[in-house]
Structure formats: C-alpha cells, structure tokens
mmCIF file of C-alpha atoms in Angstrom:
data_model
loop_
_atom_site.group_PDB
_atom_site.id
_atom_site.type_symbol
_atom_site.label_atom_id
_atom_site.label_comp_id
_atom_site.label_asym_id
_atom_site.label_seq_id
_atom_site.Cartn_x
_atom_site.Cartn_y
_atom_site.Cartn_z
ATOM 1 C CA UNK J 567 70.855 217.309 7.526
ATOM 2 C CA UNK J 568 73.131 216.133 10.285
ATOM 3 C CA UNK J 569 72.568 212.899 12.156
ATOM 4 C CA UNK J 570 70.879 213.072 15.539
ATOM 5 C CA UNK J 571 73.152 213.480 18.561
ATOM 6 C CA UNK J 572 73.181 209.808 19.495
ATOM 7 C CA UNK J 573 73.969 208.597 15.992
ATOM 8 C CA UNK J 574 76.558 211.340 15.596
ATOM 9 C CA UNK J 575 78.210 210.244 18.828
ATOM 10 C CA UNK J 576 78.356 206.689 17.503
ATOM 11 C CA UNK J 577 79.884 207.353 14.109
ATOM 12 C CA UNK J 578 81.951 210.390 14.870
ATOM 13 C CA UNK J 579 84.059 208.479 17.362
ATOM 14 C CA UNK J 580 86.577 208.557 14.572
ATOM 15 C CA UNK J 581 87.284 212.181 15.516
ATOM 16 C CA UNK J 582 89.567 210.593 16.789
ATOM 17 C CA UNK J 583 90.314 208.350 19.719
ATOM 18 C CA UNK J 584 93.642 206.541 19.434
ATOM 19 C CA UNK J 585 93.429 203.615 17.063
ATOM 20 C CA UNK J 586 94.463 201.278 19.877
ATOM 21 C CA UNK J 587 91.187 201.885 21.728
ATOM 22 C CA UNK J 588 88.955 202.186 18.659
ATOM 23 C CA UNK J 589 87.810 198.569 18.695
ATOM 24 C CA UNK J 590 86.905 198.710 22.382
ATOM 25 C CA UNK J 591 84.849 201.849 21.831
ATOM 26 C CA UNK J 592 82.913 200.261 18.965
ATOM 27 C CA UNK J 593 82.002 197.355 21.207
ATOM 28 C CA UNK J 594 80.687 199.694 23.883
ATOM 29 C CA UNK J 595 78.651 202.023 21.706
ATOM 30 C CA UNK J 596 75.155 201.019 20.597
ATOM 31 C CA UNK J 597 73.415 202.209 17.441
ATOM 32 C CA UNK J 598 74.632 203.085 14.009
ATOM 33 C CA UNK J 599 78.250 201.949 14.000
ATOM 34 C CA UNK J 600 77.605 198.502 15.348
ATOM 35 C CA UNK J 601 74.049 197.629 14.371
ATOM 36 C CA UNK J 602 73.260 199.609 11.225
ATOM 37 C CA UNK J 603 74.822 200.488 7.906
ATOM 38 C CA UNK J 604 74.274 203.310 5.446
ATOM 39 C CA UNK J 605 74.910 203.611 1.740
ATOM 40 C CA UNK J 606 77.858 205.800 0.774
ATOM 41 C CA UNK J 607 76.649 208.451 -1.682
ATOM 42 C CA UNK J 608 79.751 210.659 -1.714
ATOM 43 C CA UNK J 609 83.341 210.567 -0.420
ATOM 44 C CA UNK J 610 85.190 213.812 0.224
ATOM 45 C CA UNK J 611 88.749 214.525 1.362
ATOM 46 C CA UNK J 612 89.860 217.571 3.354
ATOM 47 C CA UNK J 613 93.035 218.848 4.979
ATOM 48 C CA UNK J 614 95.555 217.207 2.648
ATOM 49 C CA UNK J 615 98.411 219.327 1.345
ATOM 50 C CA UNK J 616 100.787 216.951 -0.446
ATOM 51 C CA UNK J 617 99.051 213.613 -0.212
ATOM 52 C CA UNK J 618 96.723 213.263 -3.170
ATOM 53 C CA UNK J 619 93.003 212.833 -2.778
ATOM 54 C CA UNK J 620 93.168 209.642 -4.842
ATOM 55 C CA UNK J 621 95.829 208.120 -2.593
ATOM 56 C CA UNK J 622 93.758 208.903 0.499
ATOM 57 C CA UNK J 623 90.628 207.417 -1.073
ATOM 58 C CA UNK J 624 92.480 204.280 -2.150
ATOM 59 C CA UNK J 625 94.068 203.827 1.278
ATOM 60 C CA UNK J 626 90.769 204.308 3.107
ATOM 61 C CA UNK J 627 89.230 201.700 0.773
ATOM 62 C CA UNK J 628 85.710 203.109 1.070
ATOM 63 C CA UNK J 629 83.622 202.793 -2.076
ATOM 64 C CA UNK J 630 80.655 204.711 -3.439
ATOM 65 C CA UNK J 631 77.402 202.810 -3.435
ATOM 66 C CA UNK J 632 78.453 200.340 -0.760
ATOM 67 C CA UNK J 633 76.948 199.878 2.681
ATOM 68 C CA UNK J 634 79.176 201.528 5.289
ATOM 69 C CA UNK J 635 79.726 199.685 8.566
ATOM 70 C CA UNK J 636 81.637 200.377 11.751
ATOM 71 C CA UNK J 637 84.291 197.830 10.818
ATOM 72 C CA UNK J 638 84.960 199.600 7.530
ATOM 73 C CA UNK J 639 85.295 202.936 9.333
ATOM 74 C CA UNK J 640 87.766 201.421 11.770
ATOM 75 C CA UNK J 641 89.805 199.847 8.982
ATOM 76 C CA UNK J 642 89.849 203.101 7.003
ATOM 77 C CA UNK J 643 91.307 205.037 9.923
ATOM 78 C CA UNK J 644 93.874 202.337 10.719
ATOM 79 C CA UNK J 645 94.962 202.094 7.077
ATOM 80 C CA UNK J 646 95.504 205.843 6.829
ATOM 81 C CA UNK J 647 97.539 206.004 10.034
ATOM 82 C CA UNK J 648 99.604 203.047 8.823
ATOM 83 C CA UNK J 649 100.913 205.152 5.917
ATOM 84 C CA UNK J 650 103.020 207.035 8.470
ATOM 85 C CA UNK J 651 102.409 210.438 6.878
ATOM 86 C CA UNK J 652 99.368 211.620 8.851
ATOM 87 C CA UNK J 653 99.524 213.062 12.353
ATOM 88 C CA UNK J 654 95.715 213.109 12.639
ATOM 89 C CA UNK J 655 92.858 211.342 10.856
ATOM 90 C CA UNK J 656 89.115 211.698 11.360
ATOM 91 C CA UNK J 657 86.047 210.617 9.441
ATOM 92 C CA UNK J 658 82.819 212.636 9.504
ATOM 93 C CA UNK J 659 79.475 211.294 8.314
ATOM 94 C CA UNK J 660 76.559 213.416 7.189
ATOM 95 C CA UNK J 661 73.200 211.792 6.590
ATOM 96 C CA UNK J 662 71.526 212.904 3.375
ATOM 97 C CA UNK J 663 68.776 211.607 1.140
ATOM 98 C CA UNK J 664 69.740 208.099 0.071
ATOM 99 C CA UNK J 665 72.614 207.527 2.478
ATOM 100 C CA UNK J 666 75.634 209.315 3.941
ATOM 101 C CA UNK J 667 78.371 211.655 2.778
ATOM 102 C CA UNK J 668 81.781 210.545 4.066
ATOM 103 C CA UNK J 669 84.374 213.254 4.686
ATOM 104 C CA UNK J 670 87.910 212.075 5.420
ATOM 105 C CA UNK J 671 89.807 214.754 7.339
ATOM 106 C CA UNK J 672 93.582 214.438 7.522
ATOM 107 C CA UNK J 673 96.489 216.419 8.896
ATOM 108 C CA UNK J 674 99.871 215.567 7.432
ATOM 109 C CA UNK J 675 103.263 215.486 9.054
ATOM 110 C CA UNK J 676 105.652 218.071 7.588
ATOM 111 C CA UNK J 677 108.217 217.143 4.977
ATOM 112 C CA UNK J 678 111.854 217.445 5.954
ATOM 113 C CA UNK J 679 113.561 220.286 4.101
ATOM 114 C CA UNK J 680 116.928 220.310 5.893
ATOM 115 C CA UNK J 681 118.812 217.943 8.219
ATOM 116 C CA UNK J 682 121.606 219.302 10.404
ATOM 117 C CA UNK J 683 123.840 218.212 13.274
ATOM 118 C CA UNK J 684 125.627 220.495 15.695
ATOM 119 C CA UNK J 685 128.039 219.790 18.519
ATOM 120 C CA UNK J 686 129.223 216.480 17.061
ATOM 121 C CA UNK J 687 133.008 216.008 17.049
ATOM 122 C CA UNK J 688 133.514 212.328 17.756
ATOM 123 C CA UNK J 689 131.061 211.215 15.067
ATOM 124 C CA UNK J 690 131.076 212.752 11.608
ATOM 125 C CA UNK J 691 127.976 214.149 9.937
ATOM 126 C CA UNK J 692 128.257 211.438 7.293
ATOM 127 C CA UNK J 693 128.341 208.709 9.953
ATOM 128 C CA UNK J 694 125.315 210.191 11.697
ATOM 129 C CA UNK J 695 123.295 210.457 8.489
ATOM 130 C CA UNK J 696 124.069 206.859 7.595
ATOM 131 C CA UNK J 697 123.095 205.826 11.102
ATOM 132 C CA UNK J 698 119.605 207.317 11.265
ATOM 133 C CA UNK J 699 118.470 206.913 7.629
ATOM 134 C CA UNK J 700 116.480 210.162 7.583
ATOM 135 C CA UNK J 701 116.755 212.177 4.388
ATOM 136 C CA UNK J 702 115.306 215.524 3.278
ATOM 137 C CA UNK J 703 112.209 215.226 1.120
ATOM 138 C CA UNK J 704 110.447 212.624 3.237
ATOM 139 C CA UNK J 705 107.809 213.080 5.904
ATOM 140 C CA UNK J 706 109.198 213.604 9.389
ATOM 141 C CA UNK J 707 107.128 212.208 12.246
ATOM 142 C CA UNK J 708 107.544 212.244 16.013
ATOM 143 C CA UNK J 709 108.301 208.524 15.946
ATOM 144 C CA UNK J 710 111.116 208.939 13.412
ATOM 145 C CA UNK J 711 112.646 211.770 15.429
ATOM 146 C CA UNK J 712 112.576 209.827 18.703
ATOM 147 C CA UNK J 713 113.961 206.712 17.003
ATOM 148 C CA UNK J 714 116.845 208.693 15.479
ATOM 149 C CA UNK J 715 117.671 210.303 18.836
ATOM 150 C CA UNK J 716 117.913 206.849 20.430
ATOM 151 C CA UNK J 717 120.117 205.525 17.643
ATOM 152 C CA UNK J 718 122.564 208.426 17.968
ATOM 153 C CA UNK J 719 122.774 208.108 21.751
ATOM 154 C CA UNK J 720 123.307 204.358 21.451
ATOM 155 C CA UNK J 721 126.229 204.917 19.063
ATOM 156 C CA UNK J 722 127.840 207.376 21.471
ATOM 157 C CA UNK J 723 127.436 204.884 24.317
ATOM 158 C CA UNK J 724 129.065 202.244 22.158
ATOM 159 C CA UNK J 725 132.098 204.515 21.897
ATOM 160 C CA UNK J 726 132.192 205.178 25.627
ATOM 161 C CA UNK J 727 130.381 208.528 25.678
ATOM 162 C CA UNK J 728 127.710 207.485 28.134
ATOM 163 C CA UNK J 729 126.810 211.055 29.092
ATOM 164 C CA UNK J 730 126.168 212.220 25.532
ATOM 165 C CA UNK J 731 122.928 214.167 25.214
ATOM 166 C CA UNK J 732 121.041 214.411 21.919
ATOM 167 C CA UNK J 733 118.183 216.849 21.452
ATOM 168 C CA UNK J 734 116.164 217.043 18.224
ATOM 169 C CA UNK J 735 114.962 220.533 17.294
ATOM 170 C CA UNK J 736 112.285 221.063 14.636
ATOM 171 C CA UNK J 737 111.785 224.447 12.973
ATOM 172 C CA UNK J 738 108.660 224.788 10.845
ATOM 173 C CA UNK J 739 107.889 227.053 7.922
ATOM 174 C CA UNK J 740 104.906 229.429 7.924
ATOM 175 C CA UNK J 741 102.209 226.829 7.185
ATOM 176 C CA UNK J 742 103.995 223.917 8.951
ATOM 177 C CA UNK J 743 104.189 221.932 5.715
ATOM 178 C CA UNK J 744 108.013 221.826 5.850
ATOM 179 C CA UNK J 745 110.426 221.518 8.734
ATOM 180 C CA UNK J 746 114.142 221.732 9.409
ATOM 181 C CA UNK J 747 115.510 219.124 11.800
ATOM 182 C CA UNK J 748 118.627 219.824 13.848
ATOM 183 C CA UNK J 749 120.159 217.337 16.264
ATOM 184 C CA UNK J 750 121.905 219.347 18.997
ATOM 185 C CA UNK J 751 124.546 217.103 20.527
ATOM 186 C CA UNK J 752 126.524 217.501 23.737
ATOM 187 C CA UNK J 753 129.129 214.787 23.797
ATOM 188 C CA UNK J 754 130.808 215.432 27.165
ATOM 189 C CA UNK J 755 133.876 213.416 28.143
ATOM 190 C CA UNK J 756 134.302 209.734 27.562
ATOM 191 C CA UNK J 757 133.520 207.670 30.653
ATOM 192 C CA UNK J 758 136.397 205.450 31.729
ATOM 193 C CA UNK J 759 136.132 202.554 34.150
ATOM 194 C CA UNK J 760 139.126 202.805 36.494
ATOM 195 C CA UNK J 761 138.291 200.133 39.044
ATOM 196 C CA UNK J 762 135.731 197.383 39.493
ATOM 197 C CA UNK J 763 134.803 196.582 43.092
ATOM 198 C CA UNK J 764 132.975 193.329 43.792
ATOM 199 C CA UNK J 765 131.033 192.933 47.016
ATOM 200 C CA UNK J 766 129.546 189.800 48.488
ATOM 201 C CA UNK J 767 131.923 187.538 46.578
ATOM 202 C CA UNK J 768 132.644 184.134 48.091
ATOM 203 C CA UNK J 769 136.038 182.505 47.569
ATOM 204 C CA UNK J 770 135.779 178.969 46.343
ATOM 205 C CA UNK J 771 138.504 176.482 47.210
ATOM 206 C CA UNK J 772 139.690 174.220 44.441
ATOM 207 C CA UNK J 773 139.678 170.482 44.964
#
C-alpha cells in the first residue's frame, strides 16, 4: 500500500526540490521525515542506463534493515547529485508490511560521443581542446558546457577578440543517451585601442 497523502508529501519531497532548499523544506515539514523512521526492507533502482545499480546503491549509502530517517534521505540525494552524472534524482518510498521499499529514480546526463569546433581560425582545435578539458566518452552536463564556453571566450578576450561569440550546440541520439557537442564560434575582428581619453584629471605640480 502507499503511504497516506500527508506522509507521502513529507517523504516524497525528494521528487525533487533543488538540493539547496532541501534542508529548509525538511525543517518546515512535520511528520515522517523529521519525527519518524521506518525500516528499509528493499532498495530498488530505476532509470539508470550506464551507471550501475551497485554504484547508485553505494553512493546513496542506504542499507537494508536500517531505520530510514529524513537526514539519510537528504544525504542520499546530495551524494548522487555530487557524482556529476545525474541530471535528476528522486527517491520514492512505499510503505509495506515491516517497513518501506525505497526506489531511487535517476536520470543520467548523456555521454559525449563527438566534440567539434567550427568557425575558429585564430585558435586551433588542439588549443581549444586542451583549454576546456572535455573529452568524448565522459558525461556532458550543462555546467561543463557553460564552463567551457566561458573558458573559450576568455581566451579570445586575452588575444584581443573581445567580440568573439561562442555558442555550444548539443545534438542527441534517439534515446538521448549520447550527444555530439559543437562549439560554434564567431571571432569577429580584433578590438584595437586607438586612443585613451581621461576626464576629470587634475594636474599636480611638483615641488
């Protein structure tokens, strides 16, 4: 049987509010998460494609036969997100005879199959790859993509191309388990400083 609506609301908060506000929510919600605990009778994993069930179980650090508390739920979610390979994590609890069944639901980021650059003339592909440290075969997250974009733009600015525009483009395969990443670059002309005008300057007399 499923938990009643109030208990479900309490424990299923892990479906999922951002981790940053998780602790605040636990403090505000009465009932099961904060005041009670239930024995874990089974742990299930769903939604994983490449990440192994054992790795997910080990990372969540929830054990059969132990009393499950709100703190342990919070830590499990945080630990899974910290791996950097999951775009979404949720934990469902189902009350059964003798305790609860824990189901860990995950959604993985895609793995990078191909990395390309187009429009780059002032920086070589080799230089760009060494700069961003993203290689095919690893998981590609939104954070990694945004970080790489910033690093490329910063390098162009360093060389005087302040107007350079870098746009990451992700192309997914049929089941979104793999993705091709292309950085489309518009370098534009180098910006040159021809004259510096100072206003409000006060001449100081020596002596």
